[in-house]
PDB file of C-alpha atoms in Angstrom:
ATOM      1  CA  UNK A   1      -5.552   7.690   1.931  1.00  0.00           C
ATOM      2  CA  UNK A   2      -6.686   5.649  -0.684  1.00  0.00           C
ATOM      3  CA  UNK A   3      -4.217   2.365  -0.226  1.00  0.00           C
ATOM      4  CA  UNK A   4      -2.422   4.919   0.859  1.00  0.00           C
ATOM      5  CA  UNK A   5      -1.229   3.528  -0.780  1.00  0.00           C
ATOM      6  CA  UNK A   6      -2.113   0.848   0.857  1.00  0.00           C
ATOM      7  CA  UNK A   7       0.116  -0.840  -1.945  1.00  0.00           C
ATOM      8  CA  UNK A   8      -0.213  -4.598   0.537  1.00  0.00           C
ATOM      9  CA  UNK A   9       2.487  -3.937  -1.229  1.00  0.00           C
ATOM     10  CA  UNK A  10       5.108  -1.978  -0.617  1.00  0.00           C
ATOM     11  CA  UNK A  11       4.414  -0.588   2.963  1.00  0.00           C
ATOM     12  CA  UNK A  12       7.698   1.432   3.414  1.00  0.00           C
ATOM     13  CA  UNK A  13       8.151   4.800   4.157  1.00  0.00           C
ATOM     14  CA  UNK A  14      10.997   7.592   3.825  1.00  0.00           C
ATOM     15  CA  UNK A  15      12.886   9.745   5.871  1.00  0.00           C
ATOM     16  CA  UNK A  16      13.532  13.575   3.797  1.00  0.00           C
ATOM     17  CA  UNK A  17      15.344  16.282   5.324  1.00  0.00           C
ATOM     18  CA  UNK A  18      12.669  19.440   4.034  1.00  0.00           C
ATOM     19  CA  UNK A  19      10.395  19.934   7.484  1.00  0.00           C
ATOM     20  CA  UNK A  20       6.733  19.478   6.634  1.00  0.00           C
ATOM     21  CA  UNK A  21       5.553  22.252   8.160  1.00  0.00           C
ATOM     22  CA  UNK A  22       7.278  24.320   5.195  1.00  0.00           C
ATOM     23  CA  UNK A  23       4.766  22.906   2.530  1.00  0.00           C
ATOM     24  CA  UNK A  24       1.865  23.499   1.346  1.00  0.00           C
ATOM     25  CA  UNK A  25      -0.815  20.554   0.771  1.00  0.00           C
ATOM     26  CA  UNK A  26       0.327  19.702  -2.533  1.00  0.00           C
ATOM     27  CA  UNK A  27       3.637  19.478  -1.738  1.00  0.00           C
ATOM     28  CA  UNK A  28       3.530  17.703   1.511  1.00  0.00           C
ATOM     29  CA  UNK A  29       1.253  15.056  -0.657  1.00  0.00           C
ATOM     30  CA  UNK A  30       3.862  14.626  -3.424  1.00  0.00           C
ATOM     31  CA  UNK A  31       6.839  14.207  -1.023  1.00  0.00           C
ATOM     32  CA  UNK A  32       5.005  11.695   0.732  1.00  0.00           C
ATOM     33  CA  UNK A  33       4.410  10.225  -3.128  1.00  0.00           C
ATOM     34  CA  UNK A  34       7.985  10.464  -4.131  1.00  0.00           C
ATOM     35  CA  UNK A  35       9.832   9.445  -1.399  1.00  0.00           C
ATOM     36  CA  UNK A  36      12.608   6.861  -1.763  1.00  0.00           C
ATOM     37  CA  UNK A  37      11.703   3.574  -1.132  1.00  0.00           C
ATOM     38  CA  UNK A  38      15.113   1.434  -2.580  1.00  0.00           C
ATOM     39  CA  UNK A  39      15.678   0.479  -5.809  1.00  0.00           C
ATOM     40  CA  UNK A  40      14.659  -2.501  -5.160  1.00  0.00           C
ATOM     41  CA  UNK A  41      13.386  -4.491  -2.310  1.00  0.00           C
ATOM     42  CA  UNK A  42      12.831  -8.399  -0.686  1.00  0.00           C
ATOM     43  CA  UNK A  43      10.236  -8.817   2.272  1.00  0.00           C
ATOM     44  CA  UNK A  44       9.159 -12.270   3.754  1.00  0.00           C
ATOM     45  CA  UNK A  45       5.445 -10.905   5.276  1.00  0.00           C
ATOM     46  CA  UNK A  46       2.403 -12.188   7.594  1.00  0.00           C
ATOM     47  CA  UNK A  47      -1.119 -11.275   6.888  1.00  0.00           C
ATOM     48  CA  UNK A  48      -3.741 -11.806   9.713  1.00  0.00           C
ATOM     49  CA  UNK A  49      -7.453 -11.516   8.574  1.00  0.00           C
ATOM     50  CA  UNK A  50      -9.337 -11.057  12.133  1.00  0.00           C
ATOM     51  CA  UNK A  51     -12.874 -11.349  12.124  1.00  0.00           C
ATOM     52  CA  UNK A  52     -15.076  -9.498  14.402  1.00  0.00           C
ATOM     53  CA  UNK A  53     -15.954 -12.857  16.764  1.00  0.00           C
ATOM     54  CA  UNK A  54     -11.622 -12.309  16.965  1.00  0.00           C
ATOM     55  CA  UNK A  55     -10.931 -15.286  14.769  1.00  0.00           C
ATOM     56  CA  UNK A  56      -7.558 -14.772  12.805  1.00  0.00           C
ATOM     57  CA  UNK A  57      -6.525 -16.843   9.692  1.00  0.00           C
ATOM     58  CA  UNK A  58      -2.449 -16.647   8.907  1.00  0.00           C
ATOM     59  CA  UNK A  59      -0.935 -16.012   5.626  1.00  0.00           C
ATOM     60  CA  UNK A  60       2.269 -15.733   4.769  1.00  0.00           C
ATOM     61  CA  UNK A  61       3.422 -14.293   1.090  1.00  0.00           C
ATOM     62  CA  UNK A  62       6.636 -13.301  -0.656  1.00  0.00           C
ATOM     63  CA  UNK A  63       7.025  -9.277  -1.529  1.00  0.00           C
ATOM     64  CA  UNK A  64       9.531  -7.833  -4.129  1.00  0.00           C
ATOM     65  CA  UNK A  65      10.332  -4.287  -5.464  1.00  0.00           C
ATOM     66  CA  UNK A  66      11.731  -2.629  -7.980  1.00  0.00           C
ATOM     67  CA  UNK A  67      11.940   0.700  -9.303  1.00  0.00           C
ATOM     68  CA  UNK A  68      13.517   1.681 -12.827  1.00  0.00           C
ATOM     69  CA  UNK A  69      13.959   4.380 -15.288  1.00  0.00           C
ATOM     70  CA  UNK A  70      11.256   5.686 -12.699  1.00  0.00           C
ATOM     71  CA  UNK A  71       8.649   2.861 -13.729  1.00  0.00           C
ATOM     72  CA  UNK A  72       7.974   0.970 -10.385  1.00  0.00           C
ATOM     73  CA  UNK A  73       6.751  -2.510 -10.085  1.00  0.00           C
ATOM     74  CA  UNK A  74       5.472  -4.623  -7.241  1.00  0.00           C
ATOM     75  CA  UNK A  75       5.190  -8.662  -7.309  1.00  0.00           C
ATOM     76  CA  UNK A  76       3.580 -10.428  -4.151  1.00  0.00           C
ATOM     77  CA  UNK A  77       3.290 -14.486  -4.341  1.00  0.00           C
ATOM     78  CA  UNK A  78       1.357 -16.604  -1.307  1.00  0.00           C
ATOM     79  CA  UNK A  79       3.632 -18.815   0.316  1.00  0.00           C
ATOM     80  CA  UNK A  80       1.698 -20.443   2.813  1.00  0.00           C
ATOM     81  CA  UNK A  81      -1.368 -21.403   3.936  1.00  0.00           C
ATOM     82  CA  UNK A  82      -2.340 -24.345   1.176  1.00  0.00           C
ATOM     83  CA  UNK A  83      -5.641 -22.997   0.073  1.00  0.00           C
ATOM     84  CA  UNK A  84      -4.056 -19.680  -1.237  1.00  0.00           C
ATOM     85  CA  UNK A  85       0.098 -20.455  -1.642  1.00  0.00           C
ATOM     86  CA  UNK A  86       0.680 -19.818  -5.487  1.00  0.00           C
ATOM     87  CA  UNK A  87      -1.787 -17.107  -5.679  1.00  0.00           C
ATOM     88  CA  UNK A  88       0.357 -13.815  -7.033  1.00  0.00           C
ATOM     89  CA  UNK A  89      -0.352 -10.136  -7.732  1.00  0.00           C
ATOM     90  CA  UNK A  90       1.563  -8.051 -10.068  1.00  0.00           C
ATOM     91  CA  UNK A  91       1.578  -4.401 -10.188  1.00  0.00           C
ATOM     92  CA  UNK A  92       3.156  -1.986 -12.825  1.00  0.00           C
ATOM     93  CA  UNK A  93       2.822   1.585 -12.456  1.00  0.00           C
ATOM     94  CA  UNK A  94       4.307   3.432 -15.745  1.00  0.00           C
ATOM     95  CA  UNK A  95       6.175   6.851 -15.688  1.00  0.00           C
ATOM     96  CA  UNK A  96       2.818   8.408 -15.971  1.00  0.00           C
ATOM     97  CA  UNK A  97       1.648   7.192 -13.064  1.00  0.00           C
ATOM     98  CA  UNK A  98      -0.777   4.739 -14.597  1.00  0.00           C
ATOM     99  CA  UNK A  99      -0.767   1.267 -13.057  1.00  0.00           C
ATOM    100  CA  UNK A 100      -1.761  -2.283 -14.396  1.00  0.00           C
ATOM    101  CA  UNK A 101      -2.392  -5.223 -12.020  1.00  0.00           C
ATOM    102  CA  UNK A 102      -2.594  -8.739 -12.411  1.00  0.00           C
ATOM    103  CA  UNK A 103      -3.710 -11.557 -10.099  1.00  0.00           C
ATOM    104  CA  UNK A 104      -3.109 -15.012 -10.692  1.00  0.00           C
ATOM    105  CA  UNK A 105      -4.968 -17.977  -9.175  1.00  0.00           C
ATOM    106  CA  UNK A 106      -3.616 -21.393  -9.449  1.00  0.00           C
ATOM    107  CA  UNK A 107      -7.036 -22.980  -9.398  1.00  0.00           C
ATOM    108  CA  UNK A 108      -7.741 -21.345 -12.968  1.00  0.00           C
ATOM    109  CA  UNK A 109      -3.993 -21.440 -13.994  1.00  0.00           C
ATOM    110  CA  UNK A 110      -4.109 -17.748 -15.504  1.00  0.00           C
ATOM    111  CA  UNK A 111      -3.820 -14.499 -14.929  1.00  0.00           C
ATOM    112  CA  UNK A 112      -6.506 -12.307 -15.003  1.00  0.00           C
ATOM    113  CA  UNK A 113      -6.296  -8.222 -15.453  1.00  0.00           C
ATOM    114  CA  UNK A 114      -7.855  -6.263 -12.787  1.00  0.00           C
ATOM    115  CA  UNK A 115     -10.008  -3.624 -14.470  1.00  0.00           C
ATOM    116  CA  UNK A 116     -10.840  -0.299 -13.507  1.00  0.00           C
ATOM    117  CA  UNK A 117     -14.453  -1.676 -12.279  1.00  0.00           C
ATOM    118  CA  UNK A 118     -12.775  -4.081  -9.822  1.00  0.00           C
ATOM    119  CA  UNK A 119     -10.399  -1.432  -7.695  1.00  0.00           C
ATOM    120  CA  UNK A 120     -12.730  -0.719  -5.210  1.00  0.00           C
ATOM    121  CA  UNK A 121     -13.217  -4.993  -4.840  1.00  0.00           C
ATOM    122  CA  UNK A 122     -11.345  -6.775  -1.716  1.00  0.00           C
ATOM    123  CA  UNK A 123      -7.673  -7.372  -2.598  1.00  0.00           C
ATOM    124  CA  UNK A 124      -7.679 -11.777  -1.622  1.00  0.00           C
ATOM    125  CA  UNK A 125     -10.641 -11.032   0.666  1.00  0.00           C
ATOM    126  CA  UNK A 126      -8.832  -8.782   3.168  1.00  0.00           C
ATOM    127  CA  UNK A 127      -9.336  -5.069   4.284  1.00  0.00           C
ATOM    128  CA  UNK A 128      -7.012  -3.693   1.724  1.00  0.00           C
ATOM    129  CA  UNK A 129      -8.791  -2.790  -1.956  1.00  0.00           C
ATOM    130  CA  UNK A 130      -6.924  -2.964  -5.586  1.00  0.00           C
ATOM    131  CA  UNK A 131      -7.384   0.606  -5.067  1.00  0.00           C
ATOM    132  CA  UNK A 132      -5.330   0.679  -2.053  1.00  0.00           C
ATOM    133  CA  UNK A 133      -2.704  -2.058  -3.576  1.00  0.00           C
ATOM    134  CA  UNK A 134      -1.300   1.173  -5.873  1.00  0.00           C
ATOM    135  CA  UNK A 135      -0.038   4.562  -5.473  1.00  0.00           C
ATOM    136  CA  UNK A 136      -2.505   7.491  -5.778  1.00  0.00           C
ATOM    137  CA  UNK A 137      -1.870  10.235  -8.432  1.00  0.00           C
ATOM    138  CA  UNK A 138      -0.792  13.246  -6.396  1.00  0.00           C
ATOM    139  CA  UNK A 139      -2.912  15.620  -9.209  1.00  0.00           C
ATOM    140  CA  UNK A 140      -5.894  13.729  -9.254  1.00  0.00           C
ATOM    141  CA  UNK A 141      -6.655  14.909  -5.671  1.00  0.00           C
ATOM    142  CA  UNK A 142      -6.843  18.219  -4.094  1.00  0.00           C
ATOM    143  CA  UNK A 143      -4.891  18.475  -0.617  1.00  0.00           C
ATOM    144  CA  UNK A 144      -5.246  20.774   2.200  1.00  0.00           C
ATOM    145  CA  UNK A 145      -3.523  21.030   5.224  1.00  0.00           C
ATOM    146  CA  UNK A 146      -6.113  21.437   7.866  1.00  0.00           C
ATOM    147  CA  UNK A 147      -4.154  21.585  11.227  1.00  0.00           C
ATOM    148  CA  UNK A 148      -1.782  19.339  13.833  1.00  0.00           C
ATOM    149  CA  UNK A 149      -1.789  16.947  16.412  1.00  0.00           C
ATOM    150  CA  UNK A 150       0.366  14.221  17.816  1.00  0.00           C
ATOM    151  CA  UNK A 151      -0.505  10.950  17.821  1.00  0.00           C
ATOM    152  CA  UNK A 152       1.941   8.459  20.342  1.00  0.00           C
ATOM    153  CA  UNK A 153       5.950  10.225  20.060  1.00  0.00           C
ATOM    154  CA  UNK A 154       4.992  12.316  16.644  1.00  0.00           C
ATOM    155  CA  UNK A 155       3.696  15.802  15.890  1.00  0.00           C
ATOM    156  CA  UNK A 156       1.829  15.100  13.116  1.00  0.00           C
ATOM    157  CA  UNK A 157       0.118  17.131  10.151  1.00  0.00           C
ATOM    158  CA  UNK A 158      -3.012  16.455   9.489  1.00  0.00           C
ATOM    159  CA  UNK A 159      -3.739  16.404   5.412  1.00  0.00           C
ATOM    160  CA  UNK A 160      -6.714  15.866   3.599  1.00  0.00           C
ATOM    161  CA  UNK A 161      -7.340  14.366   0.412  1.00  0.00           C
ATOM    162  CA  UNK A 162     -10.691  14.795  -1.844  1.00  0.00           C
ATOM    163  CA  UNK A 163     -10.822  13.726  -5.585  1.00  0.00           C
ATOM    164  CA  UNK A 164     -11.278  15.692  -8.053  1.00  0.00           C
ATOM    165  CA  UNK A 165     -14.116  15.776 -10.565  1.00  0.00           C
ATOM    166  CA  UNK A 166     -13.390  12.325 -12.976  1.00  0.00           C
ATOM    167  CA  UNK A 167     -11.386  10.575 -10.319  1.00  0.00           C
ATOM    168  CA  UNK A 168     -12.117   6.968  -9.766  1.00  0.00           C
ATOM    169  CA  UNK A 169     -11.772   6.064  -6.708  1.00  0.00           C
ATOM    170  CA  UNK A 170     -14.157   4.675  -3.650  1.00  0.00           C
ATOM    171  CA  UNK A 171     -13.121   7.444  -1.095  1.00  0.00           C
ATOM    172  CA  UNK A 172     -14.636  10.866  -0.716  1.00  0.00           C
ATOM    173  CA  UNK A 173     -12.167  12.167   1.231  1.00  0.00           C
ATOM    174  CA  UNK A 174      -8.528  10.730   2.693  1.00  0.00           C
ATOM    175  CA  UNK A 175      -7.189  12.330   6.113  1.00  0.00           C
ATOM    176  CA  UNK A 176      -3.558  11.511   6.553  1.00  0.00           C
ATOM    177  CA  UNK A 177      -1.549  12.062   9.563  1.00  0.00           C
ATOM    178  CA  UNK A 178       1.927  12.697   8.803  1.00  0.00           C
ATOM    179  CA  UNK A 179       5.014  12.984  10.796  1.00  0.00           C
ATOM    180  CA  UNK A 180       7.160  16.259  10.943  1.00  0.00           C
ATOM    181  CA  UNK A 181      10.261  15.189   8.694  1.00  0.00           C
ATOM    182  CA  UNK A 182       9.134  11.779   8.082  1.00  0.00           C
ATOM    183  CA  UNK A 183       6.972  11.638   4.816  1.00  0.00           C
ATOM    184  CA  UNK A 184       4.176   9.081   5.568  1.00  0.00           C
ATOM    185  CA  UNK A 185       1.118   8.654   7.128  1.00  0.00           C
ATOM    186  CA  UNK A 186       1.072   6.903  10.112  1.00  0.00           C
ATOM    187  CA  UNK A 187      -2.731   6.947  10.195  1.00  0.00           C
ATOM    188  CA  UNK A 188      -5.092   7.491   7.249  1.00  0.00           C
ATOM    189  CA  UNK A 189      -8.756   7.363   7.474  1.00  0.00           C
ATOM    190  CA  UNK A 190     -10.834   6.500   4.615  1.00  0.00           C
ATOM    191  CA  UNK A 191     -14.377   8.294   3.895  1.00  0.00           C
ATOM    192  CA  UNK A 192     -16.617   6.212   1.745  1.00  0.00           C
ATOM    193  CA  UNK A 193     -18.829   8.088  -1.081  1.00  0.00           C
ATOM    194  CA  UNK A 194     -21.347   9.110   1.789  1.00  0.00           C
ATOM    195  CA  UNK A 195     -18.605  11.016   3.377  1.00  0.00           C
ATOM    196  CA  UNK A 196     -18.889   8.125   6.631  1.00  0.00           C
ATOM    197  CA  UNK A 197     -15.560   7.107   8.270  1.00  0.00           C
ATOM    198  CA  UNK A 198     -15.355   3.148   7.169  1.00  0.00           C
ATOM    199  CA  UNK A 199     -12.051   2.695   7.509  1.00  0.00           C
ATOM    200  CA  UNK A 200      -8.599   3.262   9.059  1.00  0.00           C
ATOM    201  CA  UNK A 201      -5.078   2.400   8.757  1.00  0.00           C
ATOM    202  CA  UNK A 202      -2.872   2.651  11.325  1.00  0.00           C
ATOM    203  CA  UNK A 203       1.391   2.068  11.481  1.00  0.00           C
ATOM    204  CA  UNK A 204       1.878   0.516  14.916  1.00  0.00           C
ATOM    205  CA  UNK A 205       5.797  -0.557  14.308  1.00  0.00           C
ATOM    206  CA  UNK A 206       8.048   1.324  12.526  1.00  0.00           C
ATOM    207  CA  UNK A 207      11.816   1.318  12.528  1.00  0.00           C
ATOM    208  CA  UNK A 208      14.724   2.355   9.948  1.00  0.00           C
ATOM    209  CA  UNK A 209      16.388   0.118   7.891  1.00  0.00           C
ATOM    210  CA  UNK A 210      19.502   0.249   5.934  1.00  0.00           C
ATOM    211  CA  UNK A 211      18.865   4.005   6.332  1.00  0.00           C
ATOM    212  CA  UNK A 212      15.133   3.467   5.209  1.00  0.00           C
ATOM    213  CA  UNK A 213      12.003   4.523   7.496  1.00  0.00           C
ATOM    214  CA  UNK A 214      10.344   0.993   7.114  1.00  0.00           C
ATOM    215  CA  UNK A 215       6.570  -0.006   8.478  1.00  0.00           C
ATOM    216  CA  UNK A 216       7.057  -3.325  10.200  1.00  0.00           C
ATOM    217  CA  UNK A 217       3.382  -3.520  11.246  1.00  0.00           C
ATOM    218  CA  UNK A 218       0.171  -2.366   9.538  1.00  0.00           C
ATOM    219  CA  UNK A 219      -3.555  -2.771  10.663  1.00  0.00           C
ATOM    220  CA  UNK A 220      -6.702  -2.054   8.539  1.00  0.00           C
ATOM    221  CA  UNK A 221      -9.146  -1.751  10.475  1.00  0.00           C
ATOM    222  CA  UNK A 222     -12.984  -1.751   8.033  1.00  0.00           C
ATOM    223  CA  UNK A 223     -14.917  -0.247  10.750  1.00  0.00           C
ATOM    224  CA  UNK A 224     -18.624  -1.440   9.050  1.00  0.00           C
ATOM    225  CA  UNK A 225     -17.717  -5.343   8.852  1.00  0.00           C
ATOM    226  CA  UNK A 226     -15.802  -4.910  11.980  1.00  0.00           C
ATOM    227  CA  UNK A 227     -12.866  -6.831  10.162  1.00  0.00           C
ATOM    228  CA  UNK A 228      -8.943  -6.309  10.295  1.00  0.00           C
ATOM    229  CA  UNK A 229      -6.302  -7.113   8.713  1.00  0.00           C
ATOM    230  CA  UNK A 230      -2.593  -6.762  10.173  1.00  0.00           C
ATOM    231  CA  UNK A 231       0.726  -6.904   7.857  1.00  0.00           C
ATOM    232  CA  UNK A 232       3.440  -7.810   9.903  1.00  0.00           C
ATOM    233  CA  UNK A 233       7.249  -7.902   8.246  1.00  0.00           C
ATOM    234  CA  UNK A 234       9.467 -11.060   8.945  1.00  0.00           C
ATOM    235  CA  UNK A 235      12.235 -10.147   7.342  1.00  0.00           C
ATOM    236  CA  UNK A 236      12.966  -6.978   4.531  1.00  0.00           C
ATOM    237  CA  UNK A 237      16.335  -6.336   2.532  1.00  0.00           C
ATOM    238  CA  UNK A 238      16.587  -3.102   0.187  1.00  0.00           C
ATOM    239  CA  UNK A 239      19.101  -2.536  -3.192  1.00  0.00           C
ATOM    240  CA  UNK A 240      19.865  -6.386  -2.938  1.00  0.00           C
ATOM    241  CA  UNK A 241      21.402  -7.721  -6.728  1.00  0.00           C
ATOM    242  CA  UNK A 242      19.104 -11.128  -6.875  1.00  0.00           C
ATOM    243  CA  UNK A 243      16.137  -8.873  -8.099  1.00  0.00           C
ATOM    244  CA  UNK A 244      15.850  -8.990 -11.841  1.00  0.00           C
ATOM    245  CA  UNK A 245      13.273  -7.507 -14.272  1.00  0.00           C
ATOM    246  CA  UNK A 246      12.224 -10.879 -15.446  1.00  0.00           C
ATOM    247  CA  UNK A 247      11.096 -11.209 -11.843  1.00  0.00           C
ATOM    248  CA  UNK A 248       7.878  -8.935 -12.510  1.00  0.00           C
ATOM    249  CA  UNK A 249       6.440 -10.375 -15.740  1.00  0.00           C
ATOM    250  CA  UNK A 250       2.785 -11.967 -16.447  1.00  0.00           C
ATOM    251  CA  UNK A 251       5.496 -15.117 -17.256  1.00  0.00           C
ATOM    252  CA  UNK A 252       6.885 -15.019 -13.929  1.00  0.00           C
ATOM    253  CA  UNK A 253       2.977 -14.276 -12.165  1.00  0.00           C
ATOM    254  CA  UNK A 254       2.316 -18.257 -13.746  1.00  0.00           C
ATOM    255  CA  UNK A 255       5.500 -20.098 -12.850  1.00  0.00           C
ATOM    256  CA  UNK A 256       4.212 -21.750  -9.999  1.00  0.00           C
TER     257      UNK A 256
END
């Protein structure tokens, strides 16, 4: 899906009790859109960017949460290594379903907007696009249902995804595998505007948490540059009191 949204940021999925096989395409697509994620969340995550000679470089970042009076908001900050700690990300999506982002570098001491030209651009030079840092609106797509398979212990549904006329997006069509009764993909391929499979994301660990179907490992794989990157989650805590709104503020994105 388009960051299936991929956002690097939240990566954490939902158990519901309604059986997917019971929906049509549009409604499997907005369960998987709505589902409950916390109010509010803390992760400690690893990202590996492995080249295709199988060199990795480490990075390790900070990832908070919060949903409110149904606007949801995403801040990310690089811990570690030197050359990118204090770089941050901050994503707003309104009760619309619009979303601003902002990406600070410490180098330039600002924060810069990321415009609508820049979504399909490499999100800090890994696999994952500004495009797939934020949720996709559910009605700016067209989903079909298209048939079933299992992939490892799940029967999945297979879903796919094509924009409609005016959507902006890099991806001709999305195909999302979904688990019966668990509303996420587990694997999404990505279809660039030539309709070519370029890239695929994959859940290879997930486990529930404080009663919350959580991704603990995520690969991108961009088939073309023969690149990856993994997301791998140290440490996550949900509906936790230390998270305040102040927390996700273009303020907050330069105090570094």
């Amino acid at each position: 899906m388009k960051i299936t949204n991929f956002s690097i940021v939240s990566f954490l999925i939902f158990l519901f009790t309604v059986p997917c096989y019971a929906l049509n395409g549009y409604e499997l697509a907005k369960k998987v859109h709505d589902r409950y994620i916390g109010d509010n969340s803390k992760a400690i995550m690893y990202m590996f960017l492995i080249d295709k000679n199988g060199n990795i470089r480490k990075r390790k970042f900070l990832n908070l949460y919060m949903e409110k009076d149904k606007i949801r908001k995403n801040f990310i900050r690089f811990l570690e290594p030197e050359d990118i700690a204090g770089t941050g990300f901050l994503s707003i999506e309104d009760k619309e379903g619009k979303t601003i982002q902002y990406l600070y570098l410490p180098a330039l001491r600002r924060v810069r907007r990321i415009v609508s030209s820049q979504k399909g651009s490499s999100f800090v030079n890994s696999d994952f696009t500004y495009e797939d840092m934020e949720r996709r609106r559910v009605d700016e797509f067209v989903h079909k249902i298209v048939g079933s398979t299992k992939i490892g212990k799940y029967n999945c549904i297979i879903l796919e995804s094509t924009p409609k006329p005016g959507t902006r997006t890099e991806y001709s069509l999305i195909r999302s595998y979904i688990p019966k009764g668990i509303f996420l993909s587990i694997k999404t391929e990505f279809y660039n505007k030539h309709n070519k499979l370029f890239k695929v994301l994959l859940i290879k660990k997930l486990e529930k948490i404080q009663g919350i179907w959580t991704p603990l490992k995520i690969v991108m794989k961009n088939l073309k540059r023969k690149h990856e990157t993994d997301l791998e989650v140290a440490n996550v805590k949900y509906n936790i009191s230390e998270i305040t709104d102040d927390v996700f503020t273009k303020r907050s994105l330069e105090n570094w």
